[in-house]
Amino acid sequence: MLEIRNLFVAYGKIVAVSKLSLTVNEGEIVTVVGSNGAGKTTTLRTVSGMLKPQSGEISFKGRSIVGLSPEAIVTRGISHSPEGRMVFGRLTITENLKLGAYNRKDAAGVKIDMERMFEMFPVLEQRKSQRAGTLSGGEQQMLAIARSLMSRPTLLLLDEPSLGLAPLLVEQIFDVVVELRNEGATILLVEQNANEALRISDRAYVLETGTVTVEGPSIELINNPQLRAAYLGLD
Ligand code: ATP
């Protein structure tokens, strides 16, 4: 479904991603793990059109998306839930969700999906008229995910959904990710919480200084003692 080949992305002279290749097949959860500054966020931003690569190819459903605007990429079916709970703090929860559906013209479908989001995240329904800035960190994270689902993506890019959350909320967020996949979504997940992310994903890539150093089925990465110690920070 998504194919990245030999990607190079730089910020001025700083090369953030180099020679990166990865694929995501339909119906998979694929995790990208790696330490701070490894290039995870840069990769997702490039897929969603916020950054232009120096070179390399990104194709989605067999067609190149390099050079398309972020709006055009959303319309093709890719939605990005960014790191850092980027909700619109002064808008209400309902308004934030509507913004996630800005590219859709089927008002009835948008309404149905909004109800679905409230079923999936009951805490958001209780607070739907409240300003998003008054939500707790975990609630804002849920809103950010719900908002990105409002465009009805076929591929969801999730950047560090568990960042800064209490263990119970982390578990809830990962449950939602699995539920989404069971409903037919395909997910590319970036996580520092490698242990949890590998447990729910099918395949994984380890990124180091902008390039893939290890890839394989998540279960193999979890069970490989060398990888656990060297790359995943697990004992
Ligand atoms: P983290 O887990 O800390 O978010 P990451 O794996 O997502 O890290 P990136 O944010 O993609 O890593 O950063 C990759 C490299 O690019 C880092 O060396 C970082 O300092 C650099 N970088 C990221 N954003 C910018 C920017 N706007 N300008 C200059 N350099 C940047």
XYZ file of C-alpha atoms and ligand atoms in Angstrom:
266
model
C 0.000 0.000 0.000
C 2.793 2.427 0.991
C 6.231 2.062 -0.464
C 9.165 4.277 0.446
C 12.351 3.801 -1.529
C 15.756 5.276 -0.916
C 14.457 8.405 0.773
C 16.715 11.353 1.616
C 15.402 14.268 3.661
C 17.520 17.141 5.006
C 16.904 20.309 6.964
C 19.443 22.598 5.340
C 22.746 20.837 5.922
C 21.372 18.438 8.534
C 20.565 15.104 6.941
C 17.669 13.632 8.932
C 16.807 10.646 6.737
C 19.049 8.848 4.275
C 18.632 5.771 2.076
C 15.455 4.868 3.926
C 13.232 2.188 2.430
C 10.146 0.690 3.986
C 6.830 -0.778 2.961
C 3.444 -1.050 4.594
C 1.030 -3.638 3.248
C -2.721 -3.337 3.393
C -4.158 -4.290 6.787
C -0.841 -4.226 8.627
C 0.296 -2.367 11.687
C 3.919 -1.454 11.034
C 6.023 0.079 13.788
C 9.053 2.307 13.397
C 11.175 2.421 16.530
C 14.372 4.344 17.163
C 15.934 6.718 19.633
C 15.533 10.495 19.747
C 16.573 12.135 16.523
C 16.630 8.897 14.515
C 14.391 10.446 11.859
C 11.005 8.917 12.710
C 8.992 12.129 12.732
C 10.780 13.402 9.634
C 9.783 10.233 7.779
C 6.094 10.638 8.654
C 6.144 14.351 7.793
C 7.609 13.542 4.413
C 4.959 10.903 3.698
C 2.191 13.347 4.562
C 3.642 16.065 2.311
C 4.738 18.515 4.992
C 8.383 18.069 3.991
C 9.800 17.587 0.511
C 12.476 14.916 0.160
C 15.814 15.660 -1.500
C 15.436 12.411 -3.381
C 13.713 9.065 -3.231
C 10.298 7.733 -4.027
C 7.101 7.412 -2.012
C 4.169 5.659 -3.599
C 0.731 5.000 -2.207
C -1.520 2.411 -3.833
C 0.917 2.262 -6.722
C 1.013 6.009 -7.466
C 3.733 8.481 -6.539
C 2.761 11.052 -3.917
C 6.059 12.956 -3.836
C 5.461 16.644 -4.505
C 1.746 16.543 -3.716
C 0.375 19.033 -1.186
C -0.610 17.773 2.287
C -4.273 18.368 1.353
C -3.970 16.263 -1.797
C -2.342 13.487 0.225
C -5.200 13.504 2.762
C -7.634 13.270 -0.130
C -5.754 10.214 -1.441
C -6.423 8.542 1.926
C -3.447 9.200 4.201
C -4.013 10.903 7.536
C -1.318 11.997 9.974
C -1.797 12.244 13.721
C 1.239 14.329 14.689
C 3.469 14.099 17.727
C 2.667 16.452 20.570
C -1.130 16.506 20.615
C -1.545 19.246 18.084
C -5.177 20.007 18.821
C -6.709 23.442 18.392
C -6.905 24.464 22.032
C -9.365 27.309 21.649
C -11.831 25.293 19.599
C -14.235 22.790 21.098
C -13.862 19.046 20.773
C -16.659 18.958 18.200
C -15.031 21.749 16.174
C -11.697 19.935 16.232
C -13.348 16.782 14.905
C -15.129 18.710 12.147
C -11.793 20.161 11.055
C -10.482 16.632 10.620
C -13.208 16.105 8.021
C -12.540 19.342 6.115
C -11.848 17.497 2.874
C -15.173 15.609 2.904
C -18.381 16.670 1.275
C -20.650 13.915 2.645
C -22.164 15.747 5.620
C -24.266 12.723 6.629
C -21.201 10.470 6.660
C -19.260 13.008 8.706
C -22.048 13.030 11.286
C -22.023 9.227 11.504
C -18.255 9.183 11.925
C -18.439 11.829 14.640
C -20.829 9.567 16.565
C -18.423 6.686 16.036
C -15.576 8.694 17.496
C -17.707 9.446 20.555
C -18.429 5.722 20.943
C -14.753 4.914 20.640
C -13.695 7.723 22.982
C -16.573 8.285 25.441
C -14.571 10.850 27.377
C -14.660 13.114 24.328
C -18.434 12.928 24.122
C -18.824 13.996 27.740
C -16.769 17.073 26.944
C -17.756 17.763 23.367
C -18.631 21.449 23.887
C -15.544 22.075 25.977
C -12.454 23.790 24.580
C -9.822 21.250 23.594
C -7.157 23.152 25.539
C -8.884 22.214 28.788
C -8.516 18.459 28.165
C -5.827 16.457 29.928
C -2.797 15.363 27.947
C -4.177 11.873 27.384
C -7.555 13.212 26.340
C -5.904 15.575 23.880
C -3.989 12.650 22.437
C -7.260 10.779 21.939
C -8.768 13.849 20.300
C -5.773 14.119 17.962
C -6.237 10.494 16.899
C -10.014 10.876 16.556
C -9.541 14.010 14.476
C -7.191 12.267 12.085
C -9.715 9.428 11.706
C -12.407 11.908 10.647
C -10.909 12.062 7.151
C -11.649 8.307 6.865
C -8.070 7.414 6.022
C -7.044 4.133 4.466
C -3.576 4.675 5.935
C -3.140 6.246 9.349
C 0.240 7.683 10.357
C 0.520 7.807 14.145
C 3.426 9.694 15.676
C 4.185 8.718 19.286
C 0.574 8.273 20.401
C 1.659 7.093 23.856
C 4.080 9.945 24.576
C 3.763 11.202 28.138
C 0.701 9.135 28.984
C 0.030 7.114 32.124
C 0.266 3.322 31.598
C -3.511 2.833 31.663
C -4.012 5.414 28.920
C -1.177 3.931 26.896
C -2.985 0.626 27.005
C -6.241 2.289 25.901
C -4.547 4.022 22.994
C -2.945 0.770 21.808
C -6.306 -0.998 22.155
C -7.808 1.619 19.856
C -5.007 1.102 17.330
C -5.718 -2.635 17.263
C -9.457 -1.980 16.963
C -8.855 0.313 13.994
C -6.791 -2.325 12.265
C -9.472 -4.933 12.924
C -11.922 -2.616 11.209
C -9.748 -2.518 8.107
C -7.349 0.397 8.605
C -3.646 0.173 7.829
C -1.361 1.826 10.346
C 2.191 3.125 10.354
C 3.092 3.701 13.980
C 6.109 5.593 15.271
C 6.931 4.837 18.899
C 9.626 5.140 21.509
C 7.555 2.790 23.631
C 9.028 -0.082 21.646
C 7.875 -2.900 23.834
C 4.167 -2.063 23.632
C 4.291 -1.064 19.982
C 6.003 -4.285 18.928
C 3.413 -6.344 20.754
C 0.565 -4.973 18.659
C 2.329 -4.649 15.310
C 2.949 -7.128 12.524
C 6.302 -5.879 11.320
C 8.815 -3.341 12.511
C 11.748 -1.228 11.391
C 14.528 0.043 13.617
C 15.789 3.460 12.562
C 19.249 4.728 13.485
C 20.569 8.102 12.361
C 18.083 8.313 9.547
C 18.366 4.858 8.095
C 16.863 1.401 8.631
C 19.284 -0.920 10.416
C 16.957 -3.791 11.286
C 13.629 -4.923 9.934
C 11.433 -7.948 10.351
C 8.342 -9.400 11.958
C 7.732 -7.672 15.308
C 7.728 -10.975 17.125
C 11.268 -11.678 15.926
C 12.475 -8.308 17.142
C 10.856 -8.829 20.527
C 12.436 -12.257 20.925
C 15.917 -11.494 19.667
C 18.081 -10.880 22.770
C 20.717 -8.876 20.895
C 18.144 -6.613 19.360
C 16.383 -6.183 22.649
C 19.538 -4.969 24.313
C 21.106 -3.056 21.430
C 18.190 -1.356 19.793
C 15.128 -1.584 21.924
C 16.448 -0.727 25.337
C 14.721 -3.768 26.783
C 16.224 -6.306 29.121
P 12.148 12.073 18.426
O 11.799 10.708 18.852
O 13.087 12.771 19.378
O 10.992 12.914 18.011
P 12.741 11.442 15.660
O 13.256 10.073 15.425
O 11.321 11.691 15.364
O 13.095 11.899 17.139
P 13.300 13.620 13.888
O 12.442 14.585 14.639
O 12.808 13.122 12.611
O 13.663 12.397 14.810
O 14.722 14.308 13.699
C 15.752 13.752 12.900
C 16.935 14.714 12.845
O 16.581 15.906 12.170
C 17.453 15.151 14.204
O 18.859 15.233 14.135
C 16.855 16.527 14.389
O 17.664 17.341 15.203
C 16.792 17.050 12.984
N 15.647 17.972 12.800
C 14.352 17.697 12.990
N 13.572 18.755 12.709
C 14.403 19.740 12.331
C 14.234 21.100 11.897
N 13.023 21.640 11.789
N 15.341 21.802 11.596
C 16.574 21.255 11.681
N 16.808 19.982 12.070
C 15.742 19.238 12.381
